[in-house]
GROMACS .gro file of C-alpha atoms in nm:
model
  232
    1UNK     CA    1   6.707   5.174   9.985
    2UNK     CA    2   6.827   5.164   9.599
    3UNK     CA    3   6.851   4.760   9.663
    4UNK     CA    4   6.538   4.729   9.823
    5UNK     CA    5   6.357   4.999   9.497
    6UNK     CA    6   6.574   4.777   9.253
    7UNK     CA    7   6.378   4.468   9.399
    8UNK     CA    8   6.017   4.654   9.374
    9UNK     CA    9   6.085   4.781   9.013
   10UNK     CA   10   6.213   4.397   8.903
   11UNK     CA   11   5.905   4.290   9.046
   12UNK     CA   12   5.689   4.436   8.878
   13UNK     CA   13   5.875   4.405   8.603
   14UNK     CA   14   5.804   4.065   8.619
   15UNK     CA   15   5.388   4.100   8.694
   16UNK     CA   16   5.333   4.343   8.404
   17UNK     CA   17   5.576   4.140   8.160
   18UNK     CA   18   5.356   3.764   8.322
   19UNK     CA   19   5.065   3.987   8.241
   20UNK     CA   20   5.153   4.040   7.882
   21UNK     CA   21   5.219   3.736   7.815
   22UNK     CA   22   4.927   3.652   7.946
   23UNK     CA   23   4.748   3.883   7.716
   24UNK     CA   24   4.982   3.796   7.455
   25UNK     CA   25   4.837   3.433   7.491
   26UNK     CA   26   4.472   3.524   7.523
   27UNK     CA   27   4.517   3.730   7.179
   28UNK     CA   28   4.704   3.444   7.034
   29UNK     CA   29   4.394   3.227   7.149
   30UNK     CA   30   4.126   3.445   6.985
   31UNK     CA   31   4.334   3.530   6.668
   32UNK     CA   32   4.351   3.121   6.669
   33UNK     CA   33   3.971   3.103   6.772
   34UNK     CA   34   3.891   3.356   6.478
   35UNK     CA   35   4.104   3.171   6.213
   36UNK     CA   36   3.899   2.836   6.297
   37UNK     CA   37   3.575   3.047   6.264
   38UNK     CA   38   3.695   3.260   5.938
   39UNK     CA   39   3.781   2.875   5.811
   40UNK     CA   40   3.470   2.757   5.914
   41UNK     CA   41   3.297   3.001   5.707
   42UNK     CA   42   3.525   2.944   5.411
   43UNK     CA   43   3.447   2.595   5.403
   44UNK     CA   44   3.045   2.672   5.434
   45UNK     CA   45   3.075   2.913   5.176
   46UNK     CA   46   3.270   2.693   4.982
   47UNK     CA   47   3.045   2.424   5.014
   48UNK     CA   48   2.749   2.634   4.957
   49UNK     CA   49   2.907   2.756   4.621
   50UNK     CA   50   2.923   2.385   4.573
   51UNK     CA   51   2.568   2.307   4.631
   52UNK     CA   52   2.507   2.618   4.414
   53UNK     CA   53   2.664   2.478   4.112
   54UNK     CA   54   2.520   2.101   4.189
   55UNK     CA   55   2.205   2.224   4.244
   56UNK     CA   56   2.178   2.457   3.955
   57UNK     CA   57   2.346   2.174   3.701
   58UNK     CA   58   2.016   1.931   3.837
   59UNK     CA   59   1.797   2.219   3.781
   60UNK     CA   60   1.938   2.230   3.391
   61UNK     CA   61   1.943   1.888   3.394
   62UNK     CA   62   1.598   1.857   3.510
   63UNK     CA   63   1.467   2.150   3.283
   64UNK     CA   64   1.672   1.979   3.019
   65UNK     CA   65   1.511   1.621   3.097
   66UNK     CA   66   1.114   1.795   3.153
   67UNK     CA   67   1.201   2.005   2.804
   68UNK     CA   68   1.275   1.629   2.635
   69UNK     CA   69   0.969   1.410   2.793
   70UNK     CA   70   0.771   1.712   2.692
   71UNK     CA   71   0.862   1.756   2.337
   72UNK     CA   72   0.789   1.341   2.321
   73UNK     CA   73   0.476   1.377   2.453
   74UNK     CA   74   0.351   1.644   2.225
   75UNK     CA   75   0.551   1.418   1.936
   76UNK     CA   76   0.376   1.129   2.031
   77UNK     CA   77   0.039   1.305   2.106
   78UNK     CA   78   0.021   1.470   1.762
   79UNK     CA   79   0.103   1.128   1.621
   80UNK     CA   80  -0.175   0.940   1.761
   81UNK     CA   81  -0.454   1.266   1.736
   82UNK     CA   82  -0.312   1.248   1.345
   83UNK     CA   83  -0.400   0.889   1.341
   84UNK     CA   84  -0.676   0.909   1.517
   85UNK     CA   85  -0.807   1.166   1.256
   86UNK     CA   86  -0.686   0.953   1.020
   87UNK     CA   87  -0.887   0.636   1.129
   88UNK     CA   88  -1.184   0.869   1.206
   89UNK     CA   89  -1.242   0.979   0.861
   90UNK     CA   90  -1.158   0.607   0.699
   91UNK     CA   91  -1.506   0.535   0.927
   92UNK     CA   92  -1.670   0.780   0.837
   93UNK     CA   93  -1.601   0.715   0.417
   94UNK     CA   94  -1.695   0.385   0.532
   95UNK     CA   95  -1.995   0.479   0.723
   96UNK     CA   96  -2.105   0.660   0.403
   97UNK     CA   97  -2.053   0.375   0.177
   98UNK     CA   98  -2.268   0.162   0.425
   99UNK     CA   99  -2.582   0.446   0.429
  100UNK     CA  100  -2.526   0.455   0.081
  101UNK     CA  101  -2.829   0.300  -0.103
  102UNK     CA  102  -2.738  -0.034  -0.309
  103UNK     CA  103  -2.830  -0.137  -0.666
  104UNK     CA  104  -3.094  -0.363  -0.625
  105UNK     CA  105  -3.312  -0.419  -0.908
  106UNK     CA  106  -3.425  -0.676  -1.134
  107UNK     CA  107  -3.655  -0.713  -1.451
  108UNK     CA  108  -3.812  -1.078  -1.610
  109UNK     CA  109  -4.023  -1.125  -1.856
  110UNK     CA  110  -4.266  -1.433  -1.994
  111UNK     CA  111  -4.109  -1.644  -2.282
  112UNK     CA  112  -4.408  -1.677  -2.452
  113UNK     CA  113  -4.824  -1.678  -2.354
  114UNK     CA  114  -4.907  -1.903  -2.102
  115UNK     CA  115  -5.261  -1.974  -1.902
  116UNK     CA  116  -5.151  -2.004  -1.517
  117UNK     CA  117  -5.437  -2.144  -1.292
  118UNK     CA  118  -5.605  -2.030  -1.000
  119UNK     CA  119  -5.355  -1.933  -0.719
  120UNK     CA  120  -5.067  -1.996  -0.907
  121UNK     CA  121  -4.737  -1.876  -0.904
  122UNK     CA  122  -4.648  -1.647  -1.228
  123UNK     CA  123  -4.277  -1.728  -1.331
  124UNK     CA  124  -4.131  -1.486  -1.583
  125UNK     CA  125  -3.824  -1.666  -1.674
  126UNK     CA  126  -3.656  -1.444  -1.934
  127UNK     CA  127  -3.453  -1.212  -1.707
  128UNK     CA  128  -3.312  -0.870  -1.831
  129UNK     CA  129  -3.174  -0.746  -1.505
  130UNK     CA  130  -3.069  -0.864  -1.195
  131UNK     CA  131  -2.824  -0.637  -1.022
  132UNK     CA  132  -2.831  -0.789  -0.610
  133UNK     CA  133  -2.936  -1.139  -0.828
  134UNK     CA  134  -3.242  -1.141  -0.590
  135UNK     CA  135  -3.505  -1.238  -0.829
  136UNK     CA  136  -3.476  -1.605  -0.914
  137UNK     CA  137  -3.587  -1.713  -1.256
  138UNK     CA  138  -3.718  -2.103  -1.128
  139UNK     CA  139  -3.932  -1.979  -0.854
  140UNK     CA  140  -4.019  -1.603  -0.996
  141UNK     CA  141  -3.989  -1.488  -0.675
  142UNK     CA  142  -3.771  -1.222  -0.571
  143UNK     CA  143  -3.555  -1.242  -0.216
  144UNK     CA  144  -3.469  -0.889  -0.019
  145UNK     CA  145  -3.128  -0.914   0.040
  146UNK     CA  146  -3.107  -0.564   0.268
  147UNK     CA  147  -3.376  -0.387   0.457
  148UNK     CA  148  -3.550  -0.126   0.245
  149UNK     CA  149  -3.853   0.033   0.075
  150UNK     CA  150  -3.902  -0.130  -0.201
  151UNK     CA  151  -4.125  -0.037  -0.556
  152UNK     CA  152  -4.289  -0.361  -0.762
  153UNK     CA  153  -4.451  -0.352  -1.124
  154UNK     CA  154  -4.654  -0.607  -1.349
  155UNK     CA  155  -4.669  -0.480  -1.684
  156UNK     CA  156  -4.914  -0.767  -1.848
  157UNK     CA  157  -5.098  -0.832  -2.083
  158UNK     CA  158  -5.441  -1.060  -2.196
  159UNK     CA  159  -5.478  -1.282  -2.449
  160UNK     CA  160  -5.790  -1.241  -2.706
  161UNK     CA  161  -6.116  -1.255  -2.530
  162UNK     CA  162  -5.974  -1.362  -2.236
  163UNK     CA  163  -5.903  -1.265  -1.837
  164UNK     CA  164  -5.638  -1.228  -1.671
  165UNK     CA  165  -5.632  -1.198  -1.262
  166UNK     CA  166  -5.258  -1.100  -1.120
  167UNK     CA  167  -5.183  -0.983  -0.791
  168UNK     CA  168  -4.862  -0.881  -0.623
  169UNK     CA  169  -4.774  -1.080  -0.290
  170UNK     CA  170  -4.556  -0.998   0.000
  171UNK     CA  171  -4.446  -1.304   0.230
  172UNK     CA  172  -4.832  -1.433   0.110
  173UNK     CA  173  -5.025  -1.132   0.153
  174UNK     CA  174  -5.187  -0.984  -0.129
  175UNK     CA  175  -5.051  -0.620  -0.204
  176UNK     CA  176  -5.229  -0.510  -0.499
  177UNK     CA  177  -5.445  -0.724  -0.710
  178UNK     CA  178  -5.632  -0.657  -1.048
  179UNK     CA  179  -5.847  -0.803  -1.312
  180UNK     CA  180  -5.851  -0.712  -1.681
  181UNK     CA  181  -6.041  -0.860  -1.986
  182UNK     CA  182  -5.902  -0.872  -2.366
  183UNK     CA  183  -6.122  -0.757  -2.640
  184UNK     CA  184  -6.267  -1.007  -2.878
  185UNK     CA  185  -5.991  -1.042  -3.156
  186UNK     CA  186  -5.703  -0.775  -2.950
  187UNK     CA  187  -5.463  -0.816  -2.652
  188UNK     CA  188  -5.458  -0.502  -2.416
  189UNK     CA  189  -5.236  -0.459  -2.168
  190UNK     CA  190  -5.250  -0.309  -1.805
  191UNK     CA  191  -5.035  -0.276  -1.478
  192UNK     CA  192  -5.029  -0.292  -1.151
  193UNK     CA  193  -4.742  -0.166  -0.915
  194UNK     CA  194  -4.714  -0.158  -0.500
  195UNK     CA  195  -4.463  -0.021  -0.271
  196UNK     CA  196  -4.387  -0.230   0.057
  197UNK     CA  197  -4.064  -0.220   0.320
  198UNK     CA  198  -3.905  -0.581   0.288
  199UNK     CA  199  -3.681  -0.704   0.591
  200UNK     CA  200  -3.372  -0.875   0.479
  201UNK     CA  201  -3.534  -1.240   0.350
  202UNK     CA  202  -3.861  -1.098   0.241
  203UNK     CA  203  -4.052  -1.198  -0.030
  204UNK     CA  204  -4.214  -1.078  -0.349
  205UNK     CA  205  -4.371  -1.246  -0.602
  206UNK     CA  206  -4.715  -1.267  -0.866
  207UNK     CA  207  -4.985  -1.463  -0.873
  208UNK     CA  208  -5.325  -1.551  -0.977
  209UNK     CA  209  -5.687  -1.496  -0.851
  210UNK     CA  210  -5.846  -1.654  -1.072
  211UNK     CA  211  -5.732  -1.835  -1.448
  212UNK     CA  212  -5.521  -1.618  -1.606
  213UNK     CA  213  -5.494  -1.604  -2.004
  214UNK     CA  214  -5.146  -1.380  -2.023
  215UNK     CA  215  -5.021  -1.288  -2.341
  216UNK     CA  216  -4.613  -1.234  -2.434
  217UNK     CA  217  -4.502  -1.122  -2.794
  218UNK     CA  218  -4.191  -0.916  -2.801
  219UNK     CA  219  -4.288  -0.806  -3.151
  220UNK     CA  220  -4.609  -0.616  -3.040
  221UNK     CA  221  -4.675  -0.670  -2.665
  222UNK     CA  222  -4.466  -0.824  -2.314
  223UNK     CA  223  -4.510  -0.945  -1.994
  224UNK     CA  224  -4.303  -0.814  -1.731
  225UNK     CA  225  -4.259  -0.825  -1.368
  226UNK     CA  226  -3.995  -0.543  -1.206
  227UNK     CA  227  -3.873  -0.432  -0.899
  228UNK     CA  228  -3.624  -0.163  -0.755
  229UNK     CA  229  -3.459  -0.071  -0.400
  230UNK     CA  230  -3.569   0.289  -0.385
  231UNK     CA  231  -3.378   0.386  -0.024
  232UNK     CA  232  -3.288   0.192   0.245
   0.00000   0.00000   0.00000
């Protein structure tokens, strides 16, 4: 009987010490299982941390990089509004200059007394002024060099008992004409002025009606013809 309990008890002595080992191995298995997961985490949170740092050092970088192109842009976009200004306001002093109205002006006189026929040309050959040199001493005509309103003047004057018939002419067309007569034994004097806009190759000049009898002393009387750019 003590053999045969001996036997029982060493039995299952042996089941309850197979089943702790078996236990034994199925802790050892999930403590091992649990070690590759804990692991497994380090390593993702490692690698996270990682991507952390990587991804925050682009970010400066990128901040960094934006910050720089940025800071060129507005360099370079100041630069060329500055010259832009710059080259703005050199047109517009230059526009002004252009708008600005030109000296152009001139003022001949006769040498002496002459008689000029009918329909002739008047040619006052002393000139005084000729800022623009449009008026031309050979022909007595004067040439608009720039498109304007212009103002003409004859300032003449008659020899004794005599006529004299002077008109202003535009490209051929009679602007203003007149006739005046000296007294017997004086020379009077007269004038006649016109205002025309000239195109750019326009012309101006005097003369006659009718025989003209004009007298020129620079002691006591003269013979002029004028003219002046008054705006453009």
């Amino acid at each position: 009987m003590l053999l045969e309990r001996v036997l029982r008890n060493e039995l299952a002595l042996e089941h309850t010490l197979k089943e702790i080992k078996e236990t034994n191995t199925k802790v050892v298995d999930a403590l091992r299982k649990l070690q590759d997961e804990n692991n497994k985490v380090n390593t993702a949170i490692e690698l996270m941390e990682r991507k952390e740092i990587l991804m925050e050092a682009t970010l400066d970088d990128a901040v960094k990089t934006a910050l720089k192109n940025v800071s060129a842009s507005l360099t370079h976009i100041l630069t060329e509004s500055g010259r832009a200004i710059k080259e703005m306001e050199s047109r517009v002093e230059r526009l002004k200059g252009d708008l600005k109205t030109p000296s152009i002006q001139f003022s001949a006189q006769l040498d002496s007394s002459i008689t000029v026929n009918s329909n002739q040309d008047v040619v006052f050959t002393r000139v005084e002024v000729n800022e623009g040199q449009g008026y031309d001493k050979g022909t007595g005509k004067f040439t608009a060099s720039v498109v304007g309103l212009y103002n003409f003047a004859v300032n003449y004057c008659t020899q004794s008992s005599k006529f004299v018939y002077p008109e202003i002419v535009h490209n051929g067309k009679s602007l203003q004409r007149s006739c005046f007569y000296g007294s017997d034994g004086y020379y009077q004097c007269s004038s006649l002025q016109a205002y025309v806009v000239m195109s750019k190759g326009d012309i101006v000049w005097v003369r006659t009606t009718s025989t003209s009898y004009f007298y020129d002393n620079d002691s006591s009387a003269s013979t002029k013809f004028s003219g002046v750019l008054i705006h453009l």
